[in-house]
Amino acid sequence: EAQVTQNPRYLITVTGKKLTVTCSQNMNHEYMSWYRQDPGLGLRQIYYSMNVEVTDKGDVPEGYKVSRKEKRNFPLILESPSPNQTSLYFCASSPGGRAGSEQFFGPGTRLTVL
Amino acid sequence: RKEVEQDPGPFNVPEGATVAFNCTYSNSASQSFFWYRQDCRKEPKLLMSVYSSGNEDGRFTAQLNRASQYISLLIRDSKLSDSATYLCVVNLMNTGFQKLVFGTGTRLLVSP
């Protein structure tokens, strides 16, 4: 089954404790992206990647890191999480950068930073 | 001004009603347009693309007005299962690759 998977789905952590949220897709998509969703603000892009070893900042990259060593995986790293990073996070992938291509989303990771 | 603006709702309608949502976007260079559906606490899923000539998919009709920079979604004969948040999404081409800009969504509640 074609899908985007994220782990963990739920995480409660404390300020400053490094964490990684994994994202994997099995559709051989070039483009992958991370979003956060907050009430009243909608989905905002954190980082995106056009292909292996090619990543760039989105609209809200501060406090996050990403890497793209393999085509299928795009982990999101919070080196020192803070309470303002409490949010619902979605990973997404699409077949390329061309306009009009659908993005496929993972099920989401609900993160709480205390 | 937000890049993509939607009325947050909620729109409360009875089953069988027709309901319309509008969305405006600020960047005239926007390339393509979509409506995504998001159920509570779940991932967004593509509902339909929006084409310049307008397009229909069953009970759903999407329209685009480039001159006025707005997009609409019409749902006819509403079902209980249509209850969800509808996200207006605009695709900006950024250095040759796409960037999707999401509206905050319009919530629809269909009641028996």
XYZ file of N, CA and C in Angstrom:
678
model
N 0.846 -1.196 0.000
C 0.000 0.000 0.000
C 0.882 1.247 0.000
N 0.573 2.170 -0.929
C 1.314 3.425 -1.006
C 0.989 4.273 0.211
N 2.018 4.710 0.913
C 1.729 5.488 2.111
C 2.942 6.275 2.594
N 2.641 7.219 3.471
C 3.641 7.969 4.216
C 3.444 7.601 5.684
N 4.516 7.181 6.319
C 4.421 6.797 7.733
C 5.257 7.742 8.583
N 4.773 7.984 9.786
C 5.463 8.836 10.744
C 5.519 8.112 12.077
N 6.620 8.329 12.779
C 6.742 7.799 14.136
C 7.577 8.739 14.988
N 7.186 8.915 16.273
C 5.984 8.348 16.876
C 4.737 9.125 16.476
N 3.580 8.616 16.772
C 2.334 9.316 16.506
C 2.016 10.312 17.617
N 2.420 9.995 18.824
C 2.211 10.880 19.972
C 3.496 10.900 20.788
N 3.844 12.087 21.259
C 5.053 12.204 22.069
C 4.897 13.341 23.051
N 5.176 13.036 24.311
C 5.243 14.065 25.351
C 6.678 14.070 25.838
N 7.300 15.234 25.832
C 8.697 15.323 26.232
C 8.903 16.584 27.072
N 10.134 16.792 27.481
C 10.447 17.962 28.304
C 11.375 18.888 27.540
N 11.369 20.125 27.927
C 12.203 21.140 27.290
C 13.664 20.702 27.268
N 14.276 20.846 26.071
C 15.707 20.583 25.945
C 16.115 19.160 25.612
N 15.190 18.236 25.637
C 15.545 16.843 25.369
C 15.400 16.542 23.877
N 16.527 16.338 23.236
C 16.544 16.135 21.776
C 15.615 15.011 21.350
N 14.916 15.233 20.240
C 14.050 14.190 19.721
C 14.055 14.193 18.197
N 13.704 13.046 17.647
C 13.599 12.890 16.197
C 12.251 12.275 15.857
N 11.587 12.866 14.879
C 10.356 12.296 14.344
C 10.690 11.739 12.965
N 10.441 10.473 12.774
C 10.799 9.855 11.496
C 9.646 9.970 10.507
N 9.999 10.009 9.231
C 9.026 10.034 8.141
C 9.574 9.153 7.024
N 8.735 8.298 6.499
C 9.158 7.414 5.425
C 8.034 7.269 4.416
N 8.398 7.264 3.110
C 7.387 7.056 2.068
C 7.866 5.948 1.123
N 6.910 5.182 0.626
C 7.238 4.036 -0.230
C 6.793 4.252 -1.668
N 6.653 5.514 -2.073
C 6.146 5.822 -3.413
C 7.235 6.344 -4.345
N 8.472 6.328 -3.890
C 9.603 6.802 -4.687
C 9.465 8.287 -5.058
N 8.866 9.061 -4.177
C 8.670 10.479 -4.435
C 9.950 11.262 -4.207
N 10.172 12.259 -5.088
C 11.351 13.105 -4.925
C 11.141 14.142 -3.823
N 9.953 14.712 -3.794
C 9.685 15.861 -2.928
C 9.112 15.402 -1.603
N 9.717 15.888 -0.510
C 9.159 15.634 0.813
C 9.173 16.928 1.613
N 8.277 17.003 2.580
C 8.103 18.260 3.296
C 7.593 17.990 4.710
N 7.928 18.912 5.617
C 7.391 18.874 6.975
C 6.564 20.123 7.212
N 5.400 19.915 7.866
C 4.522 21.011 8.233
C 4.208 20.900 9.722
N 3.870 22.036 10.290
C 3.245 22.026 11.595
C 1.887 22.697 11.479
N 0.945 22.223 12.282
C -0.405 22.761 12.236
C -0.811 23.226 13.626
N -1.161 24.485 13.711
C -1.574 25.076 14.969
C -2.925 25.757 14.793
N -3.749 25.763 15.846
C -5.083 26.370 15.738
C -5.004 27.810 15.264
N -5.816 28.136 14.277
C -5.877 29.502 13.773
C -4.754 29.884 12.821
N -3.755 29.033 12.702
C -2.607 29.355 11.832
C -2.521 28.432 10.629
N -3.232 27.354 10.638
C -3.198 26.442 9.510
C -1.891 25.668 9.436
N -1.659 25.075 8.298
C -0.437 24.313 8.060
C 0.672 25.244 7.596
N 1.809 25.175 8.248
C 2.948 25.989 7.871
C 4.134 25.082 7.590
N 4.830 25.388 6.525
C 5.922 24.532 6.093
C 7.175 24.820 6.919
N 7.816 23.748 7.383
C 9.021 23.890 8.210
C 10.272 23.757 7.336
N 10.386 22.630 6.664
C 11.481 22.357 5.741
C 10.934 21.526 4.600
N 11.640 21.559 3.480
C 11.287 20.683 2.388
C 12.555 20.162 1.721
N 12.377 19.115 0.919
C 13.507 18.498 0.235
C 13.076 18.106 -1.169
N 13.852 18.523 -2.149
C 13.535 18.201 -3.542
C 14.082 16.832 -3.950
N 15.105 16.370 -3.231
C 15.672 15.059 -3.523
C 16.746 14.756 -2.481
N 17.414 13.644 -2.636
C 18.445 13.246 -1.680
C 19.502 14.346 -1.571
N 19.846 14.680 -0.347
C 20.870 15.675 -0.025
C 20.504 17.091 -0.455
N 19.262 17.335 -0.808
C 18.810 18.680 -1.197
C 17.659 19.093 -0.286
N 17.942 20.006 0.639
C 16.900 20.461 1.560
C 16.909 21.983 1.610
N 15.797 22.555 2.023
C 15.720 24.009 2.134
C 14.681 24.395 3.167
N 14.830 25.614 3.681
C 13.933 26.098 4.725
C 12.577 26.439 4.152
N 11.566 26.182 4.978
C 10.231 26.636 4.669
C 9.969 27.958 5.367
N 8.747 28.117 5.856
C 8.361 29.384 6.478
C 8.723 29.481 7.951
N 8.821 28.351 8.638
C 9.066 28.367 10.089
C 10.153 27.363 10.460
N 11.395 27.538 10.003
C 12.434 26.529 10.221
C 13.153 26.610 11.573
N 12.962 27.728 12.309
C 13.762 27.935 13.520
C 13.489 26.837 14.543
N 14.564 26.247 15.049
C 14.448 25.215 16.074
C 14.355 23.799 15.514
N 14.413 23.673 14.205
C 14.287 22.362 13.559
C 15.475 22.102 12.644
N 15.762 20.824 12.454
C 16.731 20.382 11.468
C 16.141 19.203 10.722
N 16.629 18.996 9.510
C 16.196 17.834 8.728
C 17.421 17.253 8.026
N 17.244 16.056 7.506
C 18.267 15.464 6.652
C 17.564 14.586 5.618
N 18.232 14.396 4.489
C 17.644 13.521 3.441
C 18.797 12.694 2.850
N 19.141 11.654 3.566
C 20.246 10.787 3.133
C 19.761 9.699 2.186
N 18.480 9.366 2.298
C 17.882 8.377 1.404
C 16.607 8.990 0.852
N 16.207 8.513 -0.315
C 15.026 9.089 -0.954
C 13.772 8.882 -0.117
N 13.648 7.759 0.533
C 12.405 7.415 1.215
C 12.251 8.063 2.590
N 13.341 8.505 3.207
C 13.277 8.980 4.593
C 13.581 10.464 4.724
N 12.860 11.112 5.619
C 13.038 12.556 5.819
C 12.760 12.874 7.281
N 13.713 12.595 8.166
C 13.459 12.816 9.600
C 13.491 14.292 9.986
N 12.704 14.614 10.992
C 12.666 15.965 11.562
C 13.309 15.901 12.940
N 14.273 16.765 13.162
C 15.050 16.741 14.399
C 14.814 18.026 15.170
N 14.491 17.877 16.448
C 14.394 19.018 17.359
C 15.537 18.860 18.349
N 16.580 19.676 18.179
C 17.790 19.525 18.999
C 17.508 19.891 20.458
N 16.732 20.938 20.668
C 16.434 21.397 22.021
C 14.987 21.901 22.044
N 14.048 20.987 22.135
C 12.629 21.373 22.030
C 12.216 22.378 23.095
N 11.304 23.249 22.703
C 10.756 24.230 23.640
C 9.230 24.137 23.585
N 8.547 24.652 24.615
C 7.085 24.547 24.651
C 6.383 25.126 23.421
N 6.979 26.134 22.764
C 6.321 26.708 21.585
C 6.408 25.795 20.363
N 7.057 24.653 20.510
C 7.074 23.663 19.449
C 6.020 22.575 19.675
N 5.233 22.744 20.703
C 4.067 21.873 20.891
C 3.122 22.105 19.725
N 2.825 21.042 18.993
C 2.052 21.200 17.769
C 1.714 19.832 17.187
N 0.949 19.868 16.108
C 0.658 18.674 15.314
C 1.524 18.750 14.056
N 2.347 17.736 13.837
C 3.310 17.747 12.744
C 2.909 16.744 11.668
N 3.005 17.192 10.416
C 2.714 16.316 9.280
C 3.903 16.278 8.331
N 4.224 15.083 7.900
C 5.166 14.881 6.820
C 4.362 14.642 5.549
N 4.886 15.088 4.419
C 4.167 14.886 3.156
C 5.171 14.606 2.051
N 4.700 13.937 1.007
C 5.560 13.696 -0.150
C 4.753 13.881 -1.422
N 5.444 14.165 -2.507
C 4.786 14.257 -3.808
C 5.789 13.869 -4.878
N 5.276 13.485 -6.050
C 6.146 12.907 -7.074
C 7.149 13.868 -7.698
N 7.008 15.165 -7.463
C 7.996 16.053 -8.055
C 7.651 17.486 -7.766
N 8.418 18.395 -8.316
C 8.182 19.803 -8.038
C 7.234 20.458 -8.999
N 6.699 19.685 -9.946
C 5.868 20.336 -10.955
C 4.551 20.790 -10.338
N 4.050 21.900 -10.845
C 2.802 22.443 -10.327
C 1.675 21.475 -10.573
N 0.824 21.316 -9.618
C -0.353 20.473 -9.789
C -0.214 19.082 -9.250
N 0.934 18.710 -8.727
C 1.050 17.355 -8.213
C 0.532 17.284 -6.780
N -0.190 16.223 -6.499
C -0.809 16.039 -5.195
C 0.231 15.729 -4.145
N 0.034 16.265 -2.947
C 0.879 15.896 -1.824
C 0.155 14.855 -0.981
N 0.892 13.837 -0.575
C 0.370 12.761 0.267
C 0.918 12.970 1.672
N 0.017 12.989 2.622
C 0.404 13.289 4.003
C 0.488 12.034 4.848
N 1.414 12.056 5.809
C 1.438 11.036 6.842
C 0.332 11.286 7.839
N 0.159 10.367 8.800
C -0.963 10.459 9.747
C -0.804 11.525 10.816
N 0.378 12.123 10.922
C 0.580 13.176 11.905
C 1.258 12.691 13.169
N 2.003 13.601 13.793
C 2.640 13.350 15.088
C 2.234 14.480 16.014
N 1.593 14.121 17.101
C 1.174 15.142 18.070
C 2.238 15.240 19.143
N 2.916 16.383 19.172
C 4.031 16.592 20.085
C 3.654 17.591 21.161
N 3.939 17.234 22.393
C 3.771 18.144 23.528
C 5.121 18.297 24.209
N 5.561 19.553 24.350
C 6.816 19.849 25.028
C 6.499 20.569 26.343
N 6.864 19.953 27.460
C 6.523 20.527 28.768
C 7.653 21.417 29.295
N -1.451 40.920 5.119
C -2.552 40.107 4.552
C -2.068 38.682 4.372
N -2.899 37.721 4.769
C -2.549 36.324 4.617
C -2.516 35.957 3.140
N -1.635 35.006 2.803
C -1.514 34.572 1.409
C -2.774 33.878 0.930
N -3.401 33.121 1.819
C -4.636 32.424 1.473
C -5.619 32.641 2.621
N -6.784 33.149 2.318
C -7.761 33.456 3.364
C -9.062 32.714 3.147
N -9.571 32.163 4.246
C -10.844 31.452 4.221
C -11.667 31.866 5.419
N -12.958 31.795 5.282
C -13.869 31.966 6.405
C -13.767 30.714 7.259
N -13.436 30.838 8.542
C -13.235 29.629 9.351
C -14.512 28.857 9.659
N -15.682 29.520 9.511
C -16.940 28.868 9.842
C -17.117 28.804 11.355
N -17.818 27.792 11.905
C -18.329 26.654 11.155
C -19.607 26.967 10.370
N -19.771 26.247 9.297
C -20.995 26.271 8.528
C -21.834 25.090 9.010
N -22.978 25.402 9.598
C -23.890 24.354 10.073
C -25.031 24.209 9.079
N -25.138 23.065 8.428
C -26.178 22.881 7.414
C -26.887 21.550 7.650
N -28.140 21.448 7.226
C -28.840 20.167 7.339
C -28.464 19.264 6.171
N -28.642 17.982 6.364
C -28.452 17.036 5.263
C -29.248 17.472 4.050
N -28.644 17.319 2.878
C -29.343 17.657 1.645
C -29.151 19.085 1.194
N -28.599 19.925 2.051
C -28.402 21.332 1.698
C -27.243 21.496 0.714
N -27.256 22.647 0.066
C -26.123 23.050 -0.767
C -25.341 24.111 -0.010
N -24.040 23.963 0.006
C -23.198 24.917 0.743
C -22.010 25.301 -0.122
N -21.593 26.552 0.008
C -20.465 27.045 -0.796
C -19.433 27.703 0.100
N -18.184 27.428 -0.209
C -17.066 28.063 0.500
C -16.267 28.893 -0.495
N -15.771 30.014 -0.024
C -14.892 30.821 -0.855
C -13.522 30.935 -0.218
N -12.565 31.266 -1.049
C -11.193 31.408 -0.599
C -10.550 32.467 -1.482
N -9.760 33.357 -0.892
C -9.048 34.342 -1.703
C -7.554 34.158 -1.509
N -6.788 34.457 -2.535
C -5.336 34.345 -2.444
C -4.708 35.653 -2.907
N -3.528 35.949 -2.395
C -2.942 37.273 -2.610
C -1.888 37.298 -3.713
N -1.282 36.147 -4.020
C -0.175 36.132 -4.972
C -0.680 35.794 -6.368
N -0.612 36.791 -7.255
C -1.136 36.587 -8.611
C -0.294 35.600 -9.413
N 0.910 35.262 -8.929
C 1.759 34.295 -9.621
C 1.415 32.858 -9.255
N 0.394 32.667 -8.448
C -0.003 31.310 -8.053
C -0.299 30.475 -9.287
N 0.183 29.236 -9.251
C 0.130 28.401 -10.449
C -1.060 27.453 -10.484
N -1.332 26.847 -9.360
C -2.407 25.858 -9.342
C -3.071 25.863 -7.976
N -4.228 25.233 -7.947
C -5.122 25.429 -6.806
C -5.824 24.118 -6.473
N -6.061 23.941 -5.179
C -6.634 22.676 -4.729
C -7.584 22.915 -3.571
N -8.465 21.959 -3.386
C -9.201 21.831 -2.129
C -8.789 20.502 -1.498
N -8.373 20.587 -0.228
C -8.081 19.407 0.563
C -9.144 19.294 1.649
N -9.383 18.064 2.060
C -10.314 17.803 3.149
C -9.514 17.265 4.332
N -9.865 17.757 5.523
C -9.199 17.258 6.725
C -10.241 16.900 7.773
N -10.276 15.642 8.148
C -11.124 15.208 9.253
C -10.398 15.494 10.558
N -11.176 15.555 11.624
C -10.644 15.993 12.915
C -9.405 15.197 13.317
N -8.307 15.910 13.538
C -7.060 15.334 14.027
C -6.426 14.339 13.065
N -6.844 14.384 11.806
C -6.253 13.471 10.821
C -5.522 14.270 9.737
N -4.858 13.535 8.849
C -4.080 14.207 7.818
C -4.974 14.766 6.730
N -4.551 15.872 6.093
C -5.294 16.400 4.944
C -5.208 15.432 3.770
N -6.286 15.382 3.014
C -6.304 14.554 1.799
C -6.869 15.381 0.657
N -6.312 15.172 -0.518
C -6.769 15.929 -1.680
C -8.220 15.611 -1.989
N -9.039 16.649 -2.080
C -10.429 16.500 -2.495
C -10.520 16.666 -4.007
N -10.018 17.782 -4.475
C -10.002 18.005 -5.922
C -9.088 19.162 -6.282
N -8.575 19.088 -7.490
C -7.853 20.223 -8.050
C -8.871 21.220 -8.588
N -8.428 22.448 -8.794
C -9.310 23.488 -9.309
C -8.740 23.991 -10.623
N -9.516 23.895 -11.678
C -9.053 24.293 -12.994
C -9.728 25.594 -13.419
N -9.063 26.302 -14.315
C -9.551 27.623 -14.732
C -10.963 27.564 -15.295
N -11.273 26.472 -15.950
C -12.587 26.346 -16.588
C -13.647 25.858 -15.615
N -13.254 25.595 -14.387
C -14.178 25.019 -13.419
C -14.263 23.512 -13.611
N -14.466 22.801 -12.560
C -14.550 21.349 -12.671
C -15.462 20.766 -11.613
N -15.985 19.601 -11.945
C -16.991 18.972 -11.102
C -16.579 17.533 -10.825
N -16.846 17.090 -9.609
C -16.591 15.694 -9.255
C -17.761 15.238 -8.399
N -18.736 14.633 -9.032
C -19.927 14.216 -8.305
C -20.677 15.405 -7.747
N -20.814 15.442 -6.428
C -21.561 16.535 -5.788
C -20.708 17.784 -5.559
N -19.469 17.728 -5.912
C -18.535 18.816 -5.640
C -18.183 19.565 -6.932
N -18.246 20.902 -6.839
C -17.876 21.744 -7.976
C -16.889 22.791 -7.499
N -15.783 22.912 -8.212
C -14.775 23.906 -7.873
C -14.682 24.936 -8.988
N -14.492 26.177 -8.592
C -14.371 27.256 -9.574
C -13.168 28.112 -9.214
N -12.562 28.689 -10.254
C -11.421 29.583 -10.078
C -11.684 30.876 -10.818
N -11.445 31.978 -10.164
C -11.537 33.291 -10.807
C -10.185 33.972 -10.633
N -9.362 33.879 -11.686
C -7.997 34.428 -11.576
C -8.011 35.959 -11.489
N -8.928 36.585 -12.167
C -8.964 38.059 -12.174
C -9.222 38.592 -10.767
N -10.132 37.930 -10.048
C -10.469 38.367 -8.694
C -9.686 37.604 -7.632
N -8.911 36.631 -8.052
C -8.074 35.833 -7.164
C -8.889 35.149 -6.070
N -9.927 34.464 -6.505
C -10.636 33.642 -5.529
C -11.019 32.302 -6.126
N -11.207 31.378 -5.192
C -11.537 29.989 -5.512
C -12.782 29.638 -4.717
N -13.621 28.819 -5.288
C -14.815 28.414 -4.549
C -15.006 26.909 -4.618
N -15.730 26.410 -3.639
C -16.109 24.994 -3.593
C -17.588 24.928 -3.275
N -18.329 24.237 -4.101
C -19.768 24.061 -3.897
C -20.036 22.593 -3.621
N -20.768 22.331 -2.558
C -21.156 20.957 -2.225
C -22.668 20.875 -2.302
N -23.160 20.009 -3.168
C -24.609 19.830 -3.305
C -25.043 18.593 -2.521
N -26.292 18.591 -2.100
C -26.875 17.429 -1.429
C -25.951 16.930 -0.306
N -25.665 17.800 0.636
C -24.714 17.496 1.713
C -25.067 16.209 2.449
N -24.030 15.445 2.763
C -24.155 14.213 3.548
C -23.513 14.418 4.918
N -23.937 13.596 5.869
C -23.322 13.659 7.196
C -21.813 13.468 7.096
N -21.405 12.609 6.167
C -19.984 12.293 6.009
C -19.173 13.440 5.402
N -19.860 14.483 4.957
C -19.133 15.656 4.443
C -18.616 16.536 5.575
N -19.047 16.275 6.793
C -18.576 17.072 7.930
C -17.071 16.931 8.062
N -16.373 18.051 7.965
C -14.914 18.054 7.957
C -14.468 19.500 7.849
N -13.165 19.705 7.823
C -12.607 21.020 7.526
C -12.054 20.996 6.105
N -12.387 22.028 5.341
C -11.976 22.106 3.938
C -10.892 23.170 3.798
N -9.755 22.730 3.311
C -8.587 23.597 3.198
C -8.410 24.056 1.754
N -8.298 25.339 1.594
C -7.988 25.918 0.295
C -6.468 25.961 0.171
N -5.936 25.491 -0.929
C -4.483 25.362 -1.070
C -4.041 25.947 -2.402
N -2.994 26.753 -2.340
C -2.478 27.425 -3.523
C -1.041 26.992 -3.728
N -0.689 26.705 -4.967
C 0.650 26.236 -5.297
C 1.453 27.371 -5.909
N 2.535 27.751 -5.241
C 3.427 28.767 -5.785
C 4.671 28.069 -6.310
N 5.080 28.386 -7.496
C 6.330 27.837 -8.015
C 7.480 28.657 -7.439
N 8.357 27.985 -6.736
C 9.472 28.648 -6.067
C 10.762 28.033 -6.567
N 11.531 28.775 -7.326
C 12.776 28.289 -7.931
C 12.568 26.932 -8.609
N 11.457 26.796 -9.307
C 11.211 25.590 -10.078
C 10.548 24.474 -9.312
N 10.402 24.611 -7.999
C 9.742 23.562 -7.225
C 8.527 24.144 -6.528
N 7.619 23.271 -6.219
C 6.344 23.738 -5.715
C 6.425 24.100 -4.241
N 5.625 25.074 -3.866
C 5.392 25.372 -2.467
C 3.890 25.492 -2.303
N 3.353 24.677 -1.448
C 1.922 24.742 -1.180
C 1.676 25.681 -0.017
N 0.743 26.615 -0.199
C 0.342 27.511 0.873
C -1.093 27.159 1.245
N -1.308 26.881 2.502
C -2.602 26.399 2.977
C -3.392 27.514 3.644
N -4.685 27.557 3.367
C -5.571 28.379 4.176
C -5.793 27.689 5.512
N -6.396 28.417 6.443
C -6.615 27.859 7.774
C -7.812 26.912 7.820
N -8.591 26.894 6.743
C -9.673 25.917 6.664
C -11.028 26.478 7.026
N -12.042 25.888 6.419
C -13.440 26.197 6.731
C -14.085 24.917 7.253
N -14.673 25.027 8.436
C -15.271 23.844 9.051
C -16.726 23.715 8.631
N -17.086 22.518 8.228
C -18.463 22.210 7.825
C -19.045 21.165 8.770
N -20.228 21.453 9.291
C -20.956 20.489 10.123
C -22.298 20.217 9.460
N -22.522 18.984 9.059
C -23.786 18.588 8.440
C -24.575 17.801 9.472
N -25.793 18.258 9.731
C -26.604 17.613 10.780
C -27.804 16.899 10.163
N -28.307 15.870 10.886
C -29.451 15.095 10.357
C -30.707 15.961 10.248
